[in-house]
Coordinates of C-alpha atoms in Angstrom, one line a residue:
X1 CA -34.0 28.3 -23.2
X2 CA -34.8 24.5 -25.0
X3 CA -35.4 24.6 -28.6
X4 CA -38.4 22.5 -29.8
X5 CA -38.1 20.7 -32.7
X6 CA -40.6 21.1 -35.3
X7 CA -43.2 18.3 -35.4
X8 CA -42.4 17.3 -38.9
X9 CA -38.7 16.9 -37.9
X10 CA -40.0 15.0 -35.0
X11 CA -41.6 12.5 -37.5
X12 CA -38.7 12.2 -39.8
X13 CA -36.4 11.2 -37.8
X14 CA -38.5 8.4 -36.1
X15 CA -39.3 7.2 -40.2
X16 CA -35.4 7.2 -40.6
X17 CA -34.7 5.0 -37.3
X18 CA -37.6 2.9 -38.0
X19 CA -36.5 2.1 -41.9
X20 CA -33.0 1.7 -39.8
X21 CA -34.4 -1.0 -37.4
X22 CA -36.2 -2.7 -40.4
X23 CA -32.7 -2.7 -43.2
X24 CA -31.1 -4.7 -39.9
X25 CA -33.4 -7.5 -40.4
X26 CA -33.0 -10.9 -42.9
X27 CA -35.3 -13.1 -44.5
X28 CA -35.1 -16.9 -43.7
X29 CA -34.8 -18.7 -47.0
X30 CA -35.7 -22.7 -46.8
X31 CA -35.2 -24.2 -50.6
X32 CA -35.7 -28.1 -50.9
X33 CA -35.1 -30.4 -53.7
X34 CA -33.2 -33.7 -55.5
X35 CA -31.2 -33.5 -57.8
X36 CA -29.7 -37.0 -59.4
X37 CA -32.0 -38.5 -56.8
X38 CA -30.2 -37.5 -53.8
X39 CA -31.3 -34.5 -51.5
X40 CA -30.7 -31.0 -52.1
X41 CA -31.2 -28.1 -49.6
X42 CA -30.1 -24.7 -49.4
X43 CA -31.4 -22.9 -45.6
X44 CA -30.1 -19.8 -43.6
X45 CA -30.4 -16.6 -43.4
X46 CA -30.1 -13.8 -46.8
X47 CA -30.3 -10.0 -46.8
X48 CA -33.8 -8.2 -46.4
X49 CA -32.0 -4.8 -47.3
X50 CA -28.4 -5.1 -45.7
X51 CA -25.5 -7.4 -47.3
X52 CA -25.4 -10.4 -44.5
X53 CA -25.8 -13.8 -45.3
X54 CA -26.0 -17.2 -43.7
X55 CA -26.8 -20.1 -46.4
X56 CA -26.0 -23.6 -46.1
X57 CA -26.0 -25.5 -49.7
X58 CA -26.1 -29.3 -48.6
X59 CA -25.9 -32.4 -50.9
X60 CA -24.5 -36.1 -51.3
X61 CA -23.8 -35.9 -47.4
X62 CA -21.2 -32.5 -48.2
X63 CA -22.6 -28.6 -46.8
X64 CA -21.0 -25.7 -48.0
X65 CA -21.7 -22.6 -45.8
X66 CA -21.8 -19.1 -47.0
X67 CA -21.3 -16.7 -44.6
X68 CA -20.6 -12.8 -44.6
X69 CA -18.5 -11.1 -45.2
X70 CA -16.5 -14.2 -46.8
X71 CA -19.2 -14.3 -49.0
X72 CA -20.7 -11.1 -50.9
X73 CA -24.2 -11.2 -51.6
X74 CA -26.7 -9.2 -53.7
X75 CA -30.7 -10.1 -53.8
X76 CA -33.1 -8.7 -56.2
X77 CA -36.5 -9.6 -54.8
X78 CA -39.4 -7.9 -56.4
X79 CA -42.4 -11.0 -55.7
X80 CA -45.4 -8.6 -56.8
X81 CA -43.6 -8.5 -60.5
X82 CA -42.2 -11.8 -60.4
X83 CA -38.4 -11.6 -59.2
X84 CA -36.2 -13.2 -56.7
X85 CA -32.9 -13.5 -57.6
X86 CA -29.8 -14.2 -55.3
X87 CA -26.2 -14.7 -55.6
X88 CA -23.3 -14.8 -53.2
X89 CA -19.9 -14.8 -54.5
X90 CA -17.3 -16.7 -52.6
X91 CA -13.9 -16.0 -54.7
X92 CA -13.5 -15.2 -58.8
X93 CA -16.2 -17.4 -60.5
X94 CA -16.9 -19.4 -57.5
X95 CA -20.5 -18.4 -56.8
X96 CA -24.4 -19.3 -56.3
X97 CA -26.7 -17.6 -58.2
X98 CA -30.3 -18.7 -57.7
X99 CA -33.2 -17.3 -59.8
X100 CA -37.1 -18.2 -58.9
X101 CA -39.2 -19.2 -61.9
X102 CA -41.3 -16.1 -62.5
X103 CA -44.6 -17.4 -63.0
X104 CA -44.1 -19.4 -59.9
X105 CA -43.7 -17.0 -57.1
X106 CA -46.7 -16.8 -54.7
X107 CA -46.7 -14.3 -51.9
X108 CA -48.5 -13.1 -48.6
X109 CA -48.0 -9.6 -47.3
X110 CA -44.9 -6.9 -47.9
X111 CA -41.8 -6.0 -46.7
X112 CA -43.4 -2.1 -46.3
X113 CA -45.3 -3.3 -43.2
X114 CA -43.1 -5.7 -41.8
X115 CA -43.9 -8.9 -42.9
X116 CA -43.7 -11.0 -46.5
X117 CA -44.2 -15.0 -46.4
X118 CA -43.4 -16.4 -50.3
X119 CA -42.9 -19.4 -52.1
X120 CA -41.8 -20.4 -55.3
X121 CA -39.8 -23.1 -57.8
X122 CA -36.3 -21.5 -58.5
X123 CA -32.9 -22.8 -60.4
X124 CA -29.7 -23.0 -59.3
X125 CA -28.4 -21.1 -62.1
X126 CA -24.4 -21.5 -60.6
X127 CA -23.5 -23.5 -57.7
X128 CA -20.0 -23.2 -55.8
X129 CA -17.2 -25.8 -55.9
X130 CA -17.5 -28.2 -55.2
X131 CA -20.7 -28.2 -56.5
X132 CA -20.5 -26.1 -59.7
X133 CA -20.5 -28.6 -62.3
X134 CA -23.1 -30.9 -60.8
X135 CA -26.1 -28.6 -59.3
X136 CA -26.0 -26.6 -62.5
X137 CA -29.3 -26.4 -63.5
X138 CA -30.8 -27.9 -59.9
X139 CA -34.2 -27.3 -59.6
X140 CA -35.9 -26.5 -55.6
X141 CA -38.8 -25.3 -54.6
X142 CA -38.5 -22.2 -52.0
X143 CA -40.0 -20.3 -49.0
X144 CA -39.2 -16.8 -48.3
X145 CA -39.6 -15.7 -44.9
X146 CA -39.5 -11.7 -43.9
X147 CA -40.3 -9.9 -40.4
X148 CA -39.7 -7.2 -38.5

């Protein structure tokens, strides 16, 4: 004899895989910007809802690359109340932390149905080595990129 799963089992589990599917996705993050009149950019790939990340910090003709699991990340993005803040931590204080200007932050669409485009002014509020004591401070303007 086959057992039949209830219908609202049925459903569960396919919400579980699909929230599954859409935690393995990342945002694309493209942040421009001078700072002491040379270039600054900051591109790649940050966590949607996993811990992967892909940045490149670039300036005077130097690129730093953050990349998992090397570098541990945590994002707190919340556009609708006006928060986005990022930070990947390479080794003791040697870290970026970047933090959009609240008021700033304009956004299309949500992560709920797949899709999120924002963009926004935001501060390096830490930069890694060795970076650290000249980006302090940097200002860039951002775009967010999210889909499934």
């Amino acid at each position: 004899m086959r057992k039949i799963l209830p219908l609202c089992t049925l459903a569960l589990l396919f919400a579980l895989s699909g929230q599954a599917v859409a935690g393995a996705n990342t945002a694309q993050l493209d942040c421009t910007g001078s700072h002491a009149g040379q270039v600054l950019t900051l591109v790649g790939s940050i966590p949607a809802s996993i811990v992967e990340v892909d940045l490149k910090l670039s300036y005077r003709g130097q690129t730093i690359r953050l990349v998992s699991p090397r570098a541990e990340t945590s994002e707190s993005t919340d556009f609708r109340h006006g928060i986005f803040r990022l930070e990947a931590a390479l080794s003791g204080s040697n870290r970026l932390q970047l933090q959009a200007k609240p008021k700033s932050i304009k956004y299309r669409g949500s992560m709920g149905r797949g899709k999120l485009n924002a963009s926004f002014g935001a501060i390096l509020k830490d930069a890694p080595e060795p970076f650290k004591s000249v980006l302090k401070g940097a200002e860039l303007s951002c775009i967010y990129a999210y889909e499934i």
